[in-house]
mmCIF file of C-alpha atoms in Angstrom:
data_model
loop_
_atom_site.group_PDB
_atom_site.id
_atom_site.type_symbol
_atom_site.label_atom_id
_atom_site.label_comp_id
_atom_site.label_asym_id
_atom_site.label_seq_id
_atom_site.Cartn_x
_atom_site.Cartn_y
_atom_site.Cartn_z
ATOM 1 C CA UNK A 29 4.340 -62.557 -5.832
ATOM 2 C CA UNK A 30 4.480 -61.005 -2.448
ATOM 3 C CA UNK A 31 8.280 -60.117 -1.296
ATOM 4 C CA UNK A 32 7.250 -61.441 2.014
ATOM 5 C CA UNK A 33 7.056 -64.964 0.024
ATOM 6 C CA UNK A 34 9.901 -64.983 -2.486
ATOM 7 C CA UNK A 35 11.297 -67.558 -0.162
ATOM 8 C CA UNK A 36 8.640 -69.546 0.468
ATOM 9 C CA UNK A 37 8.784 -73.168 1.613
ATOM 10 C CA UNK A 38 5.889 -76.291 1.366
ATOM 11 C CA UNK A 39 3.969 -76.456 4.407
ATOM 12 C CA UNK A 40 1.507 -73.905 5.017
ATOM 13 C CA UNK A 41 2.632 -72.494 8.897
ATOM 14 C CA UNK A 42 6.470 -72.847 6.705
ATOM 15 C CA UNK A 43 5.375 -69.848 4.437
ATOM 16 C CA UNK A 44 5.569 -67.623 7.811
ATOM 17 C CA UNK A 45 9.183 -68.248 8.411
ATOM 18 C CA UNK A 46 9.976 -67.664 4.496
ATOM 19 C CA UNK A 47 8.932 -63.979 5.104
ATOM 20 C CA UNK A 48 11.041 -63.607 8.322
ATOM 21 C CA UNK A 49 14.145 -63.004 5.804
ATOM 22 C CA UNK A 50 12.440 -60.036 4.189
ATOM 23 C CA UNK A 51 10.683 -58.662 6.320
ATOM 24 C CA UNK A 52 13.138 -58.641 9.271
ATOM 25 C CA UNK A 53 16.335 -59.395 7.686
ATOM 26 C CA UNK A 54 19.099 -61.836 8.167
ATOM 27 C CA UNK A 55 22.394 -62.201 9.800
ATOM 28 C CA UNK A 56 24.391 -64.087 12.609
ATOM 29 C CA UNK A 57 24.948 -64.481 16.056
ATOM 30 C CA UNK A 58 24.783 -61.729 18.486
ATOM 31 C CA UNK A 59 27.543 -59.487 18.950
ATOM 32 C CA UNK A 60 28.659 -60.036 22.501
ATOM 33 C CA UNK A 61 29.025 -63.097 24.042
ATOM 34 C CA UNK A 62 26.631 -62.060 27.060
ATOM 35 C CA UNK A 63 23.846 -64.656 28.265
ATOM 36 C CA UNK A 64 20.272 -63.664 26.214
ATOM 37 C CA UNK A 65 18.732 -65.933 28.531
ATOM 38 C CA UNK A 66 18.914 -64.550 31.879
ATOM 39 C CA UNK A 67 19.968 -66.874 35.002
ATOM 40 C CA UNK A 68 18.036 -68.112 38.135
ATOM 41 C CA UNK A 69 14.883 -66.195 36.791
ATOM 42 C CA UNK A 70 11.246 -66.773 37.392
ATOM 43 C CA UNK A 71 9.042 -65.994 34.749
ATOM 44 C CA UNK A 72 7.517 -63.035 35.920
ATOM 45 C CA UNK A 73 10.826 -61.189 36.264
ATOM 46 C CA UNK A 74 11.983 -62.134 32.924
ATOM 47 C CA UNK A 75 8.478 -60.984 31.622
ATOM 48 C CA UNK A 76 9.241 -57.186 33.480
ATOM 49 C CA UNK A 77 12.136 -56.541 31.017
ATOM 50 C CA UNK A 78 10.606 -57.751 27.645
ATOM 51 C CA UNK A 79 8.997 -55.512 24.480
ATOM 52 C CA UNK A 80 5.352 -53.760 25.289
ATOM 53 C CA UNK A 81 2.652 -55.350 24.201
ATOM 54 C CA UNK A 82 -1.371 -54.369 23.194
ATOM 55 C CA UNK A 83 -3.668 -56.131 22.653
ATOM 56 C CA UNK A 84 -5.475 -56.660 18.760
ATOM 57 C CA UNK A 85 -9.141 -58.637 19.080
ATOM 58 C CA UNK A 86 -11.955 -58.559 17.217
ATOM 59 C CA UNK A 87 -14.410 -61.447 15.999
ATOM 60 C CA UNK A 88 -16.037 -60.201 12.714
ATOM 61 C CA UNK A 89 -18.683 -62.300 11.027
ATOM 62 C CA UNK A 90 -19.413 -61.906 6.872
ATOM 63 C CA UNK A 91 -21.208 -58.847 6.241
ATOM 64 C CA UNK A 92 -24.388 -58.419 4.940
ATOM 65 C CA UNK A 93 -25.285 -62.331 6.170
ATOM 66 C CA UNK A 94 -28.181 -63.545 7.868
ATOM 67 C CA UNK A 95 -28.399 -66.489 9.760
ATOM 68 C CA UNK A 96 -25.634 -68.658 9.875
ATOM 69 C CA UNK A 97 -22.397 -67.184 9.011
ATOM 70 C CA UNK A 98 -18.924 -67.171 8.493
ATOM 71 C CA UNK A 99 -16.439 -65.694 11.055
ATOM 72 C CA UNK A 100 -13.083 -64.880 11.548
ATOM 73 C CA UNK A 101 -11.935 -64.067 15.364
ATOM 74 C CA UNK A 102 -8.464 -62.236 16.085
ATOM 75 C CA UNK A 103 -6.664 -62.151 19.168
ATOM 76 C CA UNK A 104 -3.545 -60.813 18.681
ATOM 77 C CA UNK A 105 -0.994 -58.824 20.109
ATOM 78 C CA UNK A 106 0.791 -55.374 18.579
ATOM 79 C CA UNK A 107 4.376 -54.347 19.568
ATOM 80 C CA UNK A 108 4.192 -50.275 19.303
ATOM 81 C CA UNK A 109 7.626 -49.840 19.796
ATOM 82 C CA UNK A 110 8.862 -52.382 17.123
ATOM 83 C CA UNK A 111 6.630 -51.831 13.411
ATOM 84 C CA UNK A 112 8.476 -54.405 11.949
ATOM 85 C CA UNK A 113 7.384 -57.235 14.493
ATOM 86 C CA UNK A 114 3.848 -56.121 14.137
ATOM 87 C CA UNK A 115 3.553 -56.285 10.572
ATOM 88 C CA UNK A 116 5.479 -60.080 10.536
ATOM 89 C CA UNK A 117 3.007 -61.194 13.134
ATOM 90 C CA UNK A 118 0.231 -59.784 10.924
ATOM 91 C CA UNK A 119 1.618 -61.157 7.898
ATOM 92 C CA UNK A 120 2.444 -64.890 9.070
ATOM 93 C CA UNK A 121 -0.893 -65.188 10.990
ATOM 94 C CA UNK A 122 -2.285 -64.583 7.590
ATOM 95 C CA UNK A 123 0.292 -66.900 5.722
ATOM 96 C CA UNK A 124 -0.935 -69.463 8.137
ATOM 97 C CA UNK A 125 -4.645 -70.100 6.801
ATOM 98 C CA UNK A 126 -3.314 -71.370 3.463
ATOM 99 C CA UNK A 127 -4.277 -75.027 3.181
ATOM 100 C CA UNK A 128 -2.763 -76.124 0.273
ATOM 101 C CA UNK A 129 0.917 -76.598 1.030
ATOM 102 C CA UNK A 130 2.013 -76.294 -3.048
ATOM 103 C CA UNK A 131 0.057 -73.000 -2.884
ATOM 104 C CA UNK A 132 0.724 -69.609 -1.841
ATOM 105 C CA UNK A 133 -2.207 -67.612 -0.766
ATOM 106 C CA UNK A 134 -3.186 -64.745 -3.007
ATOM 107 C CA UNK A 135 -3.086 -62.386 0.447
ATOM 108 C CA UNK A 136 -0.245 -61.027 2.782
ATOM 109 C CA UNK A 137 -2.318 -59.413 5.810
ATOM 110 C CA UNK A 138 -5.127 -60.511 7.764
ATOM 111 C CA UNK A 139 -6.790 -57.767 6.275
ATOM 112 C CA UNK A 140 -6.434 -59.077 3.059
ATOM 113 C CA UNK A 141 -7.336 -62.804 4.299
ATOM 114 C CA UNK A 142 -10.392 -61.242 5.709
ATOM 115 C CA UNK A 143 -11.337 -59.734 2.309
ATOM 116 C CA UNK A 144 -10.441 -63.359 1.012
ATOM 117 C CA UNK A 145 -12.421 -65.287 3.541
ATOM 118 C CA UNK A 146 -15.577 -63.276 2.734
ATOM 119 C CA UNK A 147 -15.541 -64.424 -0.706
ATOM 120 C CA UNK A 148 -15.098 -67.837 -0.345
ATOM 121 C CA UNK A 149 -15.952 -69.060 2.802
ATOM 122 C CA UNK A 150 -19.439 -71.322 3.360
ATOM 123 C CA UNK A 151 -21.884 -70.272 5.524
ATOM 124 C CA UNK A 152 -20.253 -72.798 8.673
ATOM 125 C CA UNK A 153 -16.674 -71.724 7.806
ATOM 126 C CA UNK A 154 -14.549 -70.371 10.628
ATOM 127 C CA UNK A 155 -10.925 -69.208 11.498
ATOM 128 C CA UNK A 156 -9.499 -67.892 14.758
ATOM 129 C CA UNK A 157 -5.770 -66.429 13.956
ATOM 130 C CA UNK A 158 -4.083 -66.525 17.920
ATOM 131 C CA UNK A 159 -0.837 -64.617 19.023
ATOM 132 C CA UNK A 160 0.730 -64.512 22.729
ATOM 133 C CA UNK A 161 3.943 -63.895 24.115
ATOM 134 C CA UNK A 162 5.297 -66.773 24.731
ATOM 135 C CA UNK A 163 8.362 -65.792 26.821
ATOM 136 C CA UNK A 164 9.860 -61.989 27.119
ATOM 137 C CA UNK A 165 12.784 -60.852 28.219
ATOM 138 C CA UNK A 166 15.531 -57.825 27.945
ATOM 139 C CA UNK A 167 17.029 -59.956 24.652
ATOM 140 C CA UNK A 168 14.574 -62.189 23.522
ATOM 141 C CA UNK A 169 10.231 -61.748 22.931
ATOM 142 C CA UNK A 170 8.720 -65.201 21.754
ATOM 143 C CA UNK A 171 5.811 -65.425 20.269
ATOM 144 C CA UNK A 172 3.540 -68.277 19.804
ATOM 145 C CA UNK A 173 1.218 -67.842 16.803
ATOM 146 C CA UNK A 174 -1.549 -70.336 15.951
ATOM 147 C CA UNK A 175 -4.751 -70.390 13.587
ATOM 148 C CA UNK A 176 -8.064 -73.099 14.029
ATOM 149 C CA UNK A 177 -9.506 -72.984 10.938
ATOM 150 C CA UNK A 178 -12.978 -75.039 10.588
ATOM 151 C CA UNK A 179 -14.526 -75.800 6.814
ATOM 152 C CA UNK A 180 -18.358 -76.574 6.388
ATOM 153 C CA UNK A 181 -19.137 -80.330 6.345
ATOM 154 C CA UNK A 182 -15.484 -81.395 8.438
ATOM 155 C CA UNK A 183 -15.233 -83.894 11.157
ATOM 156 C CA UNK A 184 -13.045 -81.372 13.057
ATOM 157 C CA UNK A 185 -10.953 -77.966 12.559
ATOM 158 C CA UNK A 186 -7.445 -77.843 10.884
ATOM 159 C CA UNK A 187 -4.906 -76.085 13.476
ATOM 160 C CA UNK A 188 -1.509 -75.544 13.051
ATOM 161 C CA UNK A 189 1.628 -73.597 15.352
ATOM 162 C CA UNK A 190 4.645 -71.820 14.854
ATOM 163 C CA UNK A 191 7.197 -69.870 17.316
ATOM 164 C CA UNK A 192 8.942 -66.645 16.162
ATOM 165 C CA UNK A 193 11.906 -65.647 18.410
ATOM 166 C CA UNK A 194 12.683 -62.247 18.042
ATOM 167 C CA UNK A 195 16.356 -60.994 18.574
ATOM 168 C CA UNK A 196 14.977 -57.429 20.301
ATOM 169 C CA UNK A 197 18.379 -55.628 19.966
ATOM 170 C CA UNK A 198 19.081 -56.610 16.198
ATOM 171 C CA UNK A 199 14.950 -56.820 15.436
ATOM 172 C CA UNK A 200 15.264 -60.063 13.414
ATOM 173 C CA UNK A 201 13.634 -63.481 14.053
ATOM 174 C CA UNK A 202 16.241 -66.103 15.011
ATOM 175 C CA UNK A 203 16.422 -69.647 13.303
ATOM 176 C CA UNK A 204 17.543 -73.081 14.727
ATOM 177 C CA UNK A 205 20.808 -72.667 12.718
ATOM 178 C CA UNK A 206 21.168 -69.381 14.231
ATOM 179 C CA UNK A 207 21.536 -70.468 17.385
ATOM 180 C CA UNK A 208 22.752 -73.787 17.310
ATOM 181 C CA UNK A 209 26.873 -74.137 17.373
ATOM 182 C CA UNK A 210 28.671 -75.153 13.571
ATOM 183 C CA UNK A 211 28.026 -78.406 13.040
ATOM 184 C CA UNK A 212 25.600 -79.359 16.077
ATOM 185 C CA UNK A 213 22.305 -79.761 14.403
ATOM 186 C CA UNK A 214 22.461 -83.734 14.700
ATOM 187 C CA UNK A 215 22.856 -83.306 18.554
ATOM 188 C CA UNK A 216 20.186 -81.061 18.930
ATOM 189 C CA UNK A 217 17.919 -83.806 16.982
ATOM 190 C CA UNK A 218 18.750 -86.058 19.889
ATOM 191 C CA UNK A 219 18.087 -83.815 22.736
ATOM 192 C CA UNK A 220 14.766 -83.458 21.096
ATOM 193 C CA UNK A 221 14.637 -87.271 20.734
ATOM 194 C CA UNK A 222 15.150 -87.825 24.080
ATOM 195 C CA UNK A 223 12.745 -85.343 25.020
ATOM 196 C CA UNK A 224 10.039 -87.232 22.986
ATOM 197 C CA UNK A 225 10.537 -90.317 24.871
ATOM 198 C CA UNK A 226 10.850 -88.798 27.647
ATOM 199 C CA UNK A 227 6.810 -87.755 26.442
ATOM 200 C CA UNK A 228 5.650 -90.768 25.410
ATOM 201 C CA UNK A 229 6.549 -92.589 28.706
ATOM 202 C CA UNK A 230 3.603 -89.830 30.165
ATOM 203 C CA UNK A 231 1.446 -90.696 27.144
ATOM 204 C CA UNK A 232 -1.220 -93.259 28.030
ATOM 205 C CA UNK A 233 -1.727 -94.296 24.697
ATOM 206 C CA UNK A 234 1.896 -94.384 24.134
ATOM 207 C CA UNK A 235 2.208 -96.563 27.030
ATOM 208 C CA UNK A 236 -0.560 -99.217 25.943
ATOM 209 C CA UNK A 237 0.933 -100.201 22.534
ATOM 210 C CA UNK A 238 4.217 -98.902 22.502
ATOM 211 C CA UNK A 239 5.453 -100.731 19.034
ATOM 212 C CA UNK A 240 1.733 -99.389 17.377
ATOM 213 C CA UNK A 241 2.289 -96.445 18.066
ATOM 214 C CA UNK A 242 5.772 -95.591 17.441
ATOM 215 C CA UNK A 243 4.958 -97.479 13.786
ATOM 216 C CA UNK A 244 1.582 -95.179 13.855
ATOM 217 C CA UNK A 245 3.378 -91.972 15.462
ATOM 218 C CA UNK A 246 6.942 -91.918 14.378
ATOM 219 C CA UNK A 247 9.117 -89.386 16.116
ATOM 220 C CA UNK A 248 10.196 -86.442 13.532
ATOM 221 C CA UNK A 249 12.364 -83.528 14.232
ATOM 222 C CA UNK A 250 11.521 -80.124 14.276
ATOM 223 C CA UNK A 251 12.611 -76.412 13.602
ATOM 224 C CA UNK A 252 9.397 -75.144 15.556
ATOM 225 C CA UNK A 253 11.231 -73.976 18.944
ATOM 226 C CA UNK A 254 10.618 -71.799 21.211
ATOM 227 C CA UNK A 255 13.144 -70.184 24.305
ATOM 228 C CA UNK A 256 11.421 -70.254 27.712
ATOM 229 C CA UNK A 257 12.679 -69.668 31.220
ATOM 230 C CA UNK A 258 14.129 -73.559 31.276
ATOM 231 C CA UNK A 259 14.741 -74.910 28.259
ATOM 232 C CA UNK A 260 13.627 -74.825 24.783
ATOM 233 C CA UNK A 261 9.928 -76.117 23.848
ATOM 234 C CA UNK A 262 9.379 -77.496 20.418
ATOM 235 C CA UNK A 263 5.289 -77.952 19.055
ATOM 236 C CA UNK A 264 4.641 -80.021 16.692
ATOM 237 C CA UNK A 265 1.180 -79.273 15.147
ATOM 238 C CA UNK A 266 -1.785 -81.926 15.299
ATOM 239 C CA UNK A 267 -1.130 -85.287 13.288
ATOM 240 C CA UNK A 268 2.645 -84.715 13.313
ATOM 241 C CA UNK A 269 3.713 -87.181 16.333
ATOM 242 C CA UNK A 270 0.207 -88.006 17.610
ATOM 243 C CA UNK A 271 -3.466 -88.548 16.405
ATOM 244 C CA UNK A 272 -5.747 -85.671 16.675
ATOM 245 C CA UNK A 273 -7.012 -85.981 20.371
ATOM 246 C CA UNK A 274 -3.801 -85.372 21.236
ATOM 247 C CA UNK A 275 -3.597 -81.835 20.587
ATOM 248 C CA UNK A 276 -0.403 -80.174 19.553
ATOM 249 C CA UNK A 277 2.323 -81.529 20.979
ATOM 250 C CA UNK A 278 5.250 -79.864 23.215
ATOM 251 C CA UNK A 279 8.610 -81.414 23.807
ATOM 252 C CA UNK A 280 10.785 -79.694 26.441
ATOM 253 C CA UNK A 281 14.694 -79.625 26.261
ATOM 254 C CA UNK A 282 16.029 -78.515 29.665
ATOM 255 C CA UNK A 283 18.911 -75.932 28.756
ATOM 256 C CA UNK A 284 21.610 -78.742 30.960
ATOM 257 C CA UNK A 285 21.043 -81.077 27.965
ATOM 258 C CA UNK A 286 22.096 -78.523 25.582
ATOM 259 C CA UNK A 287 25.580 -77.054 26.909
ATOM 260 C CA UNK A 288 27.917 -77.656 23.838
ATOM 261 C CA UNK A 289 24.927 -77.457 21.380
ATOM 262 C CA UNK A 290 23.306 -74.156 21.552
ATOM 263 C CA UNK A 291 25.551 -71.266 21.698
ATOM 264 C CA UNK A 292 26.422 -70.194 24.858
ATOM 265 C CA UNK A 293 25.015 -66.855 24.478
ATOM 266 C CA UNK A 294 21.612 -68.636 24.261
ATOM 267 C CA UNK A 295 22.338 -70.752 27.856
ATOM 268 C CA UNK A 296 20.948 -68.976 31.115
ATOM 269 C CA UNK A 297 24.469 -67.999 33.353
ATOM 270 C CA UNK A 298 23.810 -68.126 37.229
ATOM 271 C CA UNK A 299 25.692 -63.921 36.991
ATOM 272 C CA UNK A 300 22.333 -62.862 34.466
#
């Protein structure tokens, strides 16, 4: 079994975060007490100070095929300065095409998915494997990774999400727990409850049958976060809290709702 996956969890995106621990190691809090989330910023400036990027694309289609084929398309993004945040971004993009959650796939790299996909892929299979920066700055680089994966013979494509933030001075991907204070995990579920209704009451469907679709659509919490200029975004991946046409879902917590339930290192300061 790969390292990467010694920890691995169900959930096919989940295997990415189980090789954070190897890859990038694990530890606490930051060392100072200084805000990671700088003040009165617009995006742009935050952007200015974050880790260089480059670009990885490529669409490749099976070799040797005629005709109708099956194709994988990259568009990714390398980090030249930081060789461990490449590899995890190569490695959990990978992780992320395994369908069967009580599985883990017999590859660790796209290269090795690629090698994968060749061999068993029908002639209408597809996958797309997607990486942006999310939000940058002098602390933090979040990255949004997502793969669209489309078998011969479907109704529609199988996506699914997930956020790595990425401590830049101690080069480690930070959970929930890590940045949540002791014993306010239950208040964070709130915040993010209250940001869900707070998305259903600008959800026409929602809005039509309430009762349905709260029976239909039950709110669920979430580790998949993200930091951002204003507040933390949690996705939720298609079929999670809303039918397909929906897309995947974003829930925004404003960073004022979260004062006494993140860490305050992790809460923008009007001085930074």
């Amino acid at each position: 079994m790969s390292a990467f996956l010694s920890c691995a969890r169900p959930g096919r995106w989940l295997l990415a975060v189980a090789a954070v621990g190897a890859l990038a190691g694990c530890g606490g809090g930051p060392a100072s007490n200084i805000s990671l989330i700088p003040g009165n910023q617009i995006e742009a400036q935050s952007r200015r100070d974050g880790l260089f990027t480059q670009p990885v694309k490529w669409e490749h289609t099976k070799p040797g095929c005629h005709g109708q084929c099956p194709s994988i398309k990259l568009d990714s993004l390398a980090f030249p300065s930081v060789q461990r945040l490449t590899q995890l971004v190569d490695h959990a993009l990978a992780t992320m095409t395994g369908v069967n959650p009580q599985r883990i796939p017999p590859y660790s790299t796209i290269a090795g998915y690629e090698e994968y996909f060749w061999k068993t892929a029908a002639p209408r299979d597809s996958t797309q494997l997607l990486a942006k920066a999310r939000y940058r700055s002098k602390y933090l680089t979040v990255i949004e990774l997502d793969t669209y994966q489309y078998f011969t013979g479907a109704a529609h494509g199988v996506s699914a999400t997930q956020f790595l933030n990425w401590d830049n001075n101690r080069q480690t991907v930070l959970s929930l727990d890590q940045v949540l204070l002791p014993g306010q995990r239950q208040a964070y579920v709130a915040a993010l409850r209250a940001a869900h209704k707070r998305w259903l009451a600008g959800n026409p469907d929602a809005r039509r049958d309430p009762a349905s679709y709260d029976r239909l659509w039950p709110f669920q919490p979430s580790d998949n976060f993200a930091f951002t200029d204003d507040g933390l975004v949690v996705k939720y991946d298609s079929y999670q809290i809303a039918p397909y046409s929906a897309g995947q879902p974003e829930l925004r917590i404003p960073y004022a709702e979260l004062a006494g339930i993140l860490k305050p290192e992790y809460l923008p300061t009007a001085s930074h």
